[in-house]
CSV table of C-alpha atoms in Angstrom, one decimal:
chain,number,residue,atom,x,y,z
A,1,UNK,CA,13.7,-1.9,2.5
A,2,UNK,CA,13.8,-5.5,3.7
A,3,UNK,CA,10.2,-5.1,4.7
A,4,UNK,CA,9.7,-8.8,3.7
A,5,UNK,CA,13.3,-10.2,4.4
A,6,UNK,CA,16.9,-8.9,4.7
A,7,UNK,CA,17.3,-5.7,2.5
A,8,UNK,CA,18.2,-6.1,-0.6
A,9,UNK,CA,20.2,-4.2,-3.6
A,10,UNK,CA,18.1,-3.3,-6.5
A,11,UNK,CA,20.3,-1.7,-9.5
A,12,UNK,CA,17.9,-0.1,-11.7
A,13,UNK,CA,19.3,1.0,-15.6
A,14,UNK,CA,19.3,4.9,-17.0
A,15,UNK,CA,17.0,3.4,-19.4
A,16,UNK,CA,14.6,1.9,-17.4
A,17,UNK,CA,14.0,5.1,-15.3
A,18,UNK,CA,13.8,7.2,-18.6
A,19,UNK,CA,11.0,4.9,-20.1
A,20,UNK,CA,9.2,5.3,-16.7
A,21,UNK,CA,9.8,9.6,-17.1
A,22,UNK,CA,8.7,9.4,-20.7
A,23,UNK,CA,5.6,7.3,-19.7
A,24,UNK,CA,4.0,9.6,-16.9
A,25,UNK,CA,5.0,12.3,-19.2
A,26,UNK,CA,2.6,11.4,-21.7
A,27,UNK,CA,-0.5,11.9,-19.9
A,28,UNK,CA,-2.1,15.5,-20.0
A,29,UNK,CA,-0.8,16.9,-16.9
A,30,UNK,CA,1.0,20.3,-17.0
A,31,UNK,CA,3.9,19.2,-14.9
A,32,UNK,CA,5.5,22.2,-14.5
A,33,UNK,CA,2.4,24.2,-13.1
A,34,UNK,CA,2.8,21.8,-10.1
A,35,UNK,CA,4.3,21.7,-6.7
A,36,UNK,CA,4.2,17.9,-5.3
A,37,UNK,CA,4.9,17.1,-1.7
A,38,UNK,CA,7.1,13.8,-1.2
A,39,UNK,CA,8.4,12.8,2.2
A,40,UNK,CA,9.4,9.1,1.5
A,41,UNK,CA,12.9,8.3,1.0
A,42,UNK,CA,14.3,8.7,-2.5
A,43,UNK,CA,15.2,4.8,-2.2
A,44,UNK,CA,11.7,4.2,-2.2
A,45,UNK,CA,10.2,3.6,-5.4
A,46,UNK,CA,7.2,6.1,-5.1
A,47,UNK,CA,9.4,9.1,-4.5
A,48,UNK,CA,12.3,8.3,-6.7
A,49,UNK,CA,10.4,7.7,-9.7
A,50,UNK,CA,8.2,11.4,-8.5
A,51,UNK,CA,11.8,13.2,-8.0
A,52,UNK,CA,12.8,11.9,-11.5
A,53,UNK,CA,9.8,13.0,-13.0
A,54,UNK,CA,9.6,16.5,-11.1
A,55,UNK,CA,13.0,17.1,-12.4
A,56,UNK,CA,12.5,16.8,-16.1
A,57,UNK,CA,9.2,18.5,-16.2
A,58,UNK,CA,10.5,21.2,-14.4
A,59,UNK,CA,7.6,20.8,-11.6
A,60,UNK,CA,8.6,22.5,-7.9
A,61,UNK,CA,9.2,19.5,-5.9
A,62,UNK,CA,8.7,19.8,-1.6
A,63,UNK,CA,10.8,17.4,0.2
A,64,UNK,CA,10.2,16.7,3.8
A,65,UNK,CA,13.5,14.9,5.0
A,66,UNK,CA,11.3,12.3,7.2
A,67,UNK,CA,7.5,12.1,7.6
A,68,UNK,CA,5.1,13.4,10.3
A,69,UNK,CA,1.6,13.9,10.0
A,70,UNK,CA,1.6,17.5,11.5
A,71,UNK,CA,4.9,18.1,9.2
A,72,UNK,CA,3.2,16.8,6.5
A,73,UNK,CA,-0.2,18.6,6.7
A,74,UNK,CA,1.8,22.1,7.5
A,75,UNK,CA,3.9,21.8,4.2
A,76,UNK,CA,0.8,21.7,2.1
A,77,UNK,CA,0.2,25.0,3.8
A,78,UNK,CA,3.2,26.7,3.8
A,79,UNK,CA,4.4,25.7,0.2
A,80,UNK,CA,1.0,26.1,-1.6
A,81,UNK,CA,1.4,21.7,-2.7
A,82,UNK,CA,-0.9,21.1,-5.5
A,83,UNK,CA,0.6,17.3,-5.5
A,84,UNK,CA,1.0,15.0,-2.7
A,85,UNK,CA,2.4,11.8,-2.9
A,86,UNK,CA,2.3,8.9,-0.4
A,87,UNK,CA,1.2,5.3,1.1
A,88,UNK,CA,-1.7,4.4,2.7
A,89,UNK,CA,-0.6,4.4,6.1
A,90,UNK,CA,0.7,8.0,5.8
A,91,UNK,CA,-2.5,9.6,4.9
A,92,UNK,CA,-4.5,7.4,7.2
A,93,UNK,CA,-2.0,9.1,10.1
A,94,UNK,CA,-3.1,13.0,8.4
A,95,UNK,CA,-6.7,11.9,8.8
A,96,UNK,CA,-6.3,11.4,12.3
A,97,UNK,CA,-4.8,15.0,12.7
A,98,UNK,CA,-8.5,16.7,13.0
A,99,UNK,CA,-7.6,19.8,15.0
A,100,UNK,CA,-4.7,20.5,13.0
A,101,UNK,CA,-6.5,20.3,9.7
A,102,UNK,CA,-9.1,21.8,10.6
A,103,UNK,CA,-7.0,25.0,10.8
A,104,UNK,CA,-5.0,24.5,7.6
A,105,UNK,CA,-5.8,25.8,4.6
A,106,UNK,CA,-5.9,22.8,2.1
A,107,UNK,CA,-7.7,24.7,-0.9
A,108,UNK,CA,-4.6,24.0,-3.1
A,109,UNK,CA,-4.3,20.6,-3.4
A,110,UNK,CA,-6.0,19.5,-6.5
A,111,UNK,CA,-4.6,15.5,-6.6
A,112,UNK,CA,-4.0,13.0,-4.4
A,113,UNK,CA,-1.2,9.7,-5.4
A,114,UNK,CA,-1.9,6.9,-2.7
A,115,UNK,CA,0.4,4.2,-3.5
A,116,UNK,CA,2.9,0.9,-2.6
A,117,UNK,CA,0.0,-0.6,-0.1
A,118,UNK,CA,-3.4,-1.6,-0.2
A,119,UNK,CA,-6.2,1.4,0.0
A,120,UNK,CA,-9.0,0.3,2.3
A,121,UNK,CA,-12.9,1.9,1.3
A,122,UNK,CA,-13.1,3.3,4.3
A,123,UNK,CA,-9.2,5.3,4.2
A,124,UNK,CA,-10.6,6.3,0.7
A,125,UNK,CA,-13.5,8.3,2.3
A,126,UNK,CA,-11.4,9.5,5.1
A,127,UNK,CA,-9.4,11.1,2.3
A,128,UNK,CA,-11.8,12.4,0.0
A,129,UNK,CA,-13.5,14.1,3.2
A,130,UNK,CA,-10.0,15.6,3.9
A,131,UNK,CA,-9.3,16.8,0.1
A,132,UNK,CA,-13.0,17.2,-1.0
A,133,UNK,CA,-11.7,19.1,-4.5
A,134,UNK,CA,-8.8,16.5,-5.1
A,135,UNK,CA,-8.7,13.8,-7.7
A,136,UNK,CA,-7.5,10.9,-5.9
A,137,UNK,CA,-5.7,7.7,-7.5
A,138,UNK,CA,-4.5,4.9,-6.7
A,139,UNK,CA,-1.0,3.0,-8.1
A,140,UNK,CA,1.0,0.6,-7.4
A,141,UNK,CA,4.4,-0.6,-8.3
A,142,UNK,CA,7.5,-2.3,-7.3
A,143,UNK,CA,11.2,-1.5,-6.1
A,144,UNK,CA,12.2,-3.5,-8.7
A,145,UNK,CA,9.8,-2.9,-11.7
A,146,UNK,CA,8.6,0.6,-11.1
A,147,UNK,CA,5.4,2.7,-10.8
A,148,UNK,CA,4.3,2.3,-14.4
A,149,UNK,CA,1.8,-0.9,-14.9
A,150,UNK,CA,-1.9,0.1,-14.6
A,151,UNK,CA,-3.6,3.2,-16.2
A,152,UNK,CA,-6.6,4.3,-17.7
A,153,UNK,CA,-9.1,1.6,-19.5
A,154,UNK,CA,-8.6,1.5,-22.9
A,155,UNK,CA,-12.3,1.5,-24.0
A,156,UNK,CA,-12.4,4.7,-22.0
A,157,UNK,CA,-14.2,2.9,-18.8
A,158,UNK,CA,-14.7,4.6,-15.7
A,159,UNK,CA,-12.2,2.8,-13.2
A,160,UNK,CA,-14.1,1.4,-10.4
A,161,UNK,CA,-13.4,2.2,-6.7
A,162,UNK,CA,-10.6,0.7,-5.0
A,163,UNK,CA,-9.1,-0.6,-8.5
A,164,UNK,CA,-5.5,0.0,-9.7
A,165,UNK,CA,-7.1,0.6,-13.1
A,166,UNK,CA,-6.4,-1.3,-16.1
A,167,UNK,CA,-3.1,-2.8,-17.8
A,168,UNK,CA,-1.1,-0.2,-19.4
A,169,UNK,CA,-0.5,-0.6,-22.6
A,170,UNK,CA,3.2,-1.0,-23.3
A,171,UNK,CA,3.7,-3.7,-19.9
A,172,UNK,CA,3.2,-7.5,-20.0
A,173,UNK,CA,1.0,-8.2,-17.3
A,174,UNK,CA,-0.6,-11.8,-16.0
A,175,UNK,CA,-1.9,-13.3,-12.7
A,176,UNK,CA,-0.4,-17.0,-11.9
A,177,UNK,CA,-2.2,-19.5,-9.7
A,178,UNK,CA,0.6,-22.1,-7.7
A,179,UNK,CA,1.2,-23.8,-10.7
A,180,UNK,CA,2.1,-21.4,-12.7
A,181,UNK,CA,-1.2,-21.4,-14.5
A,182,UNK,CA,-2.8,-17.9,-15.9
A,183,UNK,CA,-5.9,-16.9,-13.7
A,184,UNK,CA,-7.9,-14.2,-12.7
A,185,UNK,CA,-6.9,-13.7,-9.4
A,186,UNK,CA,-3.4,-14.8,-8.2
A,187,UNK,CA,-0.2,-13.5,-8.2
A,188,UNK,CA,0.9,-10.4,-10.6
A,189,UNK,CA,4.2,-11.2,-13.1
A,190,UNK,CA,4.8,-8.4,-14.8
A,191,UNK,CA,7.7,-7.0,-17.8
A,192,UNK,CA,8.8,-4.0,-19.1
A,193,UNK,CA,12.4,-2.1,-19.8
A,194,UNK,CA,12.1,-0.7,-16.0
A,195,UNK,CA,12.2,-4.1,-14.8
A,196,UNK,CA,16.1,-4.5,-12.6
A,197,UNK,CA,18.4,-7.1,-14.0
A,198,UNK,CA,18.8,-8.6,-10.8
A,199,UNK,CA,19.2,-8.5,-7.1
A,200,UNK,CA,23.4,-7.1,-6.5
A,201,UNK,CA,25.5,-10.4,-5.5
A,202,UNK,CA,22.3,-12.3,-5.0
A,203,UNK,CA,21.8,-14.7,-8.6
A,204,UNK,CA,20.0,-17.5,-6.6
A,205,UNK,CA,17.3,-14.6,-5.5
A,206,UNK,CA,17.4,-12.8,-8.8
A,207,UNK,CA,16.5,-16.8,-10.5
A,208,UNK,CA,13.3,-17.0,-7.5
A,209,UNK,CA,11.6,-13.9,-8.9
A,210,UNK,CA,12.6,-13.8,-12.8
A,211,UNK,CA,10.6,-16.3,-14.9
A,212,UNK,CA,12.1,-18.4,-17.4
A,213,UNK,CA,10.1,-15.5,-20.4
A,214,UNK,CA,11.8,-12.4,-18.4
A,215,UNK,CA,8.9,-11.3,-16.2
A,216,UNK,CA,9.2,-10.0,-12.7
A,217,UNK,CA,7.4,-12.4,-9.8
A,218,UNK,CA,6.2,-9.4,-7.7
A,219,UNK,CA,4.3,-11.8,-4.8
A,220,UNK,CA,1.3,-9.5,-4.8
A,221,UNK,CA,-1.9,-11.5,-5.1
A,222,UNK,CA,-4.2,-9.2,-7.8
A,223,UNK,CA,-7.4,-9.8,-9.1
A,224,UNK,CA,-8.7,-9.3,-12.4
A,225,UNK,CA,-12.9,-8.5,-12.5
A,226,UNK,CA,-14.7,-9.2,-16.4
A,227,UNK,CA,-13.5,-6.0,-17.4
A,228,UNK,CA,-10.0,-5.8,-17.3
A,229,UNK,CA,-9.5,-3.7,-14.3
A,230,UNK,CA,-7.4,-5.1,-11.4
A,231,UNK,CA,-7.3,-5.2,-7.5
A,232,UNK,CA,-5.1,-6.0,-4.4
A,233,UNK,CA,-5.7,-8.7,-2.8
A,234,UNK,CA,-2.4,-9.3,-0.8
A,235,UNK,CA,1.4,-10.1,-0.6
A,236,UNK,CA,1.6,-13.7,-1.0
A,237,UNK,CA,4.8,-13.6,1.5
A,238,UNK,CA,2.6,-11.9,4.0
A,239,UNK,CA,0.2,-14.7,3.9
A,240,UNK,CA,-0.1,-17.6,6.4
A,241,UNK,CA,-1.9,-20.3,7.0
A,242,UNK,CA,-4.3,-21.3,10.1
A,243,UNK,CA,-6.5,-23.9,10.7
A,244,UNK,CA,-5.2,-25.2,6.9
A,245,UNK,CA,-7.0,-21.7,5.6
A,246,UNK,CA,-4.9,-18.9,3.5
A,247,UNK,CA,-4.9,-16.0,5.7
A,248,UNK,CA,-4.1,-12.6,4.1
A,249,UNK,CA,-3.7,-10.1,6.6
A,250,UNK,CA,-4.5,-6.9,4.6
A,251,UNK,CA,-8.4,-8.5,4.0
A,252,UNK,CA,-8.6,-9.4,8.3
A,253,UNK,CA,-7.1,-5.5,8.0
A,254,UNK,CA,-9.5,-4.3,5.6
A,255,UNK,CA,-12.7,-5.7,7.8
A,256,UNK,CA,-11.3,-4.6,10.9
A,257,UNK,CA,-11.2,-1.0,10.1
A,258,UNK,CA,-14.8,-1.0,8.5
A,259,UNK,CA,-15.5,-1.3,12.2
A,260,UNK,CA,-16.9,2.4,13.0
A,261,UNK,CA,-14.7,2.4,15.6
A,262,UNK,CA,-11.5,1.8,14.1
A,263,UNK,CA,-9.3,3.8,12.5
A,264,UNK,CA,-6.2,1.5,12.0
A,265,UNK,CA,-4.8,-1.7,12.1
A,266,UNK,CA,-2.3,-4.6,11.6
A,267,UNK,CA,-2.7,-8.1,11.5
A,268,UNK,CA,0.3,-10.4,12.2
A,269,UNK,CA,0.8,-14.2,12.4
A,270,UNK,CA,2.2,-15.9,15.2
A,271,UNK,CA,3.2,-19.3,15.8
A,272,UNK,CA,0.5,-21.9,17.8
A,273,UNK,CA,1.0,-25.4,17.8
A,274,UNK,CA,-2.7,-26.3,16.8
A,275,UNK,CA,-3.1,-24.1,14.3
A,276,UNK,CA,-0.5,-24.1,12.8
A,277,UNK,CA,-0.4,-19.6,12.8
A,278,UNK,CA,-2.7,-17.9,14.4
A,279,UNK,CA,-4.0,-14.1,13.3
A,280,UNK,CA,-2.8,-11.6,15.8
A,281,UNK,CA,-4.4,-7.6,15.6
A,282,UNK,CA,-3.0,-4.6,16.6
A,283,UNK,CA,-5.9,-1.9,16.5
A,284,UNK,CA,-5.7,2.0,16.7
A,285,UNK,CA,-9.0,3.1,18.1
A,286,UNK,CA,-11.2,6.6,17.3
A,287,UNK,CA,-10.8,9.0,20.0
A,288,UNK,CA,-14.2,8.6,21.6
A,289,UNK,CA,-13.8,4.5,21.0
A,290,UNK,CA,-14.6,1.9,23.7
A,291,UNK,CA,-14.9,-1.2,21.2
A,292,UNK,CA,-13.3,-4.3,23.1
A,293,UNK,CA,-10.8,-6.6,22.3
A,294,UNK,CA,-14.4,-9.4,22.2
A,295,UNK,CA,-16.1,-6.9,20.2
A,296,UNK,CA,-14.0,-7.2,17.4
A,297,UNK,CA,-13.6,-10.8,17.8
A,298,UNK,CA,-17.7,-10.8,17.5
A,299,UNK,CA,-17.6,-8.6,14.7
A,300,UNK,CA,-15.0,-10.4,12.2
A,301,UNK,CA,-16.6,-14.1,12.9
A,302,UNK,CA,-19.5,-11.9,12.1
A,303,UNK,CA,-18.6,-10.3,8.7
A,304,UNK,CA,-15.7,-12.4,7.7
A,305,UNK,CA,-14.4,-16.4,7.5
A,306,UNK,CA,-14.1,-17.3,11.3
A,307,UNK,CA,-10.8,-19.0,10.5
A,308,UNK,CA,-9.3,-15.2,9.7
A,309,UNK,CA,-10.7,-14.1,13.0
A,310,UNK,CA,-8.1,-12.3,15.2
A,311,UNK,CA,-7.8,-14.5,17.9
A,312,UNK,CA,-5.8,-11.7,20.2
A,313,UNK,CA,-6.2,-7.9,19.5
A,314,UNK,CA,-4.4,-5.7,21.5
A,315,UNK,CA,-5.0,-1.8,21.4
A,316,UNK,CA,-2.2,1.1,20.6
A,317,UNK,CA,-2.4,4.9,20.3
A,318,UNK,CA,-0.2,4.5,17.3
A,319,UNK,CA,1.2,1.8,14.8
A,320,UNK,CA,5.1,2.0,14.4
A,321,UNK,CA,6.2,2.7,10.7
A,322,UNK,CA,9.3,1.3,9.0
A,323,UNK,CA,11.7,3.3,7.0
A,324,UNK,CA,9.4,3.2,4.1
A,325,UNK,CA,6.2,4.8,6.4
A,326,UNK,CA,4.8,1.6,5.6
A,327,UNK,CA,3.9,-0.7,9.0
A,328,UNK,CA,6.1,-2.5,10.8
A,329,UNK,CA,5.0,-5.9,10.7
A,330,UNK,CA,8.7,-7.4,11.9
A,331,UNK,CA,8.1,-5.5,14.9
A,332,UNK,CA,4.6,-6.0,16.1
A,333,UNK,CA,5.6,-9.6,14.9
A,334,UNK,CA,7.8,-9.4,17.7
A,335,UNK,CA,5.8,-7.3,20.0
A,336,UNK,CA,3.0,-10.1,19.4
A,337,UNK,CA,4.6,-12.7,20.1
A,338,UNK,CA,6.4,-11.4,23.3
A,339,UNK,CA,2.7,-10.0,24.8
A,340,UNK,CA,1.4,-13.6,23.7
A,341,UNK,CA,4.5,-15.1,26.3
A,342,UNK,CA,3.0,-13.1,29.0
């Protein structure tokens, strides 16, 4: 999707896909007794790997040629889905939709797939509240490595909220600290046979991300508690520094919408000559919300490192989504920086 650069090509083998199919076929779902809801693009790895999946089990699959909330909540309606798939940011927009789904029959929704982007507590409650009789979970993969890498504990322990759950058995999995040292928090390299050989036409790329053992450099910072269950922490290309501090913008993103009063937002870096980068928010308010552009200020010198702080927040009805329905950080880079000129 280029969401962290130019776009790139990402060939992906038959076999790779089939050993991803054969994997989520193993657990005890009944497939075919389901009707899933995907309205992502079938580049995307979440619904390609779903359409794949839907096909060979022989489940009813609903797909929405672009996303809306309204079009999204209606379909769940009109075609009975039992299955919806999605990112974050999608389901935090059908949350918002209160009038509408409080007129919608949801009843048959019985799972929830939130995927490709961090899960904040608060979106998590937002959701549950929404689908009160849904199991929701939460996974993660890559374009170029697929969906399968975390699942159930093996020593049968509950995964904990907001985890990805546990490594899966048949991946190679480990965190890296800037030296290439193992850790417990740092960034995730991963291997298995759905791994791409390489970016098309692009070997010096393809030589960044591929270590000299064969396993993927995904950039996402995880952490790993005592346990063996692992969390988000960030993109490591997202992150910037300010004030000589790591900033990751999904944690400044995470405390701001534990505010009560806000329901959405985006952190971006932009350029200052003392600081190096400076964190920049753009916040989606509650309908009755008055909170200020100094209240949040206050409230994440407050709750969080001051360095991380937003030191501009600026206020939108809505957050503009890239092809992916992921946010458009390029864009309210941009927009940031231009509002900061004037």
């Amino acid at each position: 999707s280029g969401s962290t650069g130019k776009p790139k090509g990402v060939p992906l083998t038959h076999r790779g896909h089939l050993w991803v199919i054969e994997k989520r076929l193993q657990s005890n779902v009944d497939y075919a007794a389901e009707r899933l809801l995907v309205a992502a693009p079938l580049y995307h790895m979440n619904a390609l790997a779903i359409a794949k999946m839907a096909a060979v089990a022989g489940a009813p699959i609903v797909l929405l040629p672009r996303f809306s909330a309204r079009a999204y909540i209606e379909a769940i309606e009109r075609h009975r889905c039992t299955w919806l798939t999605s990112v974050p940011t999608m389901l935090a927009l059908v949350t918002q939709e209160k009038d509408l789904l409080a007129r919608t029959d949801l009843s048959s929704v019985t799972s929830v797939r939130m995927g490709s982007a961090p899960v904040t507590a608060k979106l998590l409650e937002q959701v549950r509240a929404t689908f009160p009789t849904a199991k929701i979970q939460m996974g993660y993969g890559t374009t170029e490595a697929g969906p399968v890498v975390f699942g159930p504990h093996p020593d049968g322990l509950p995964t904990p909220l907001m985890s990805l759950g546990a490594r899966h058995p048949d991946v190679d999995l480990r965190l890296v600290d800037a030296d290439g040292n193992d850790t417990d928090e740092g960034v995730l390299q991963m291997g298995c046979p759905a791994v791409t050989p390489g970016y098309h036409g692009l070997p010096e790329k393809t030589a960044s991300v591929m270590t000299a053992d064969g396993l993927y450099h995904t950039s996402d910072v995880m952490r790993r508690d005592e346990n063996g269950f692992y969390y988000f922490v960030g993109r490591d290309d997202d992150m910037f520094v300010t004030n000589g501090e790591n900033v990751f913008p999904e944690q400044v993103e995470r405390l701001l919408e534990s505010h009560p009063q806000v329901v959405q937002s985006c952190v971006v870096p932009v350029a200052d000559e003392v600081r190096g980068q400076m964190p920049v928010a753009f916040v989606v308010r509650t309908p009755q919300g008055d909170v200020s552009e100094d209240d949040l200020k206050h409230f994440t010198i407050e709750h969080g490192p001051a360095y991380q702080h937003p030191r501009r927040v600026f206020f939108a009805d809505t957050l503009p989504l890239a092809s992916t329905n992921k946010l458009d950080r390029k864009r309210l880079g941009a927009e940031a920086l231009e509002r900061m000129d004037h």
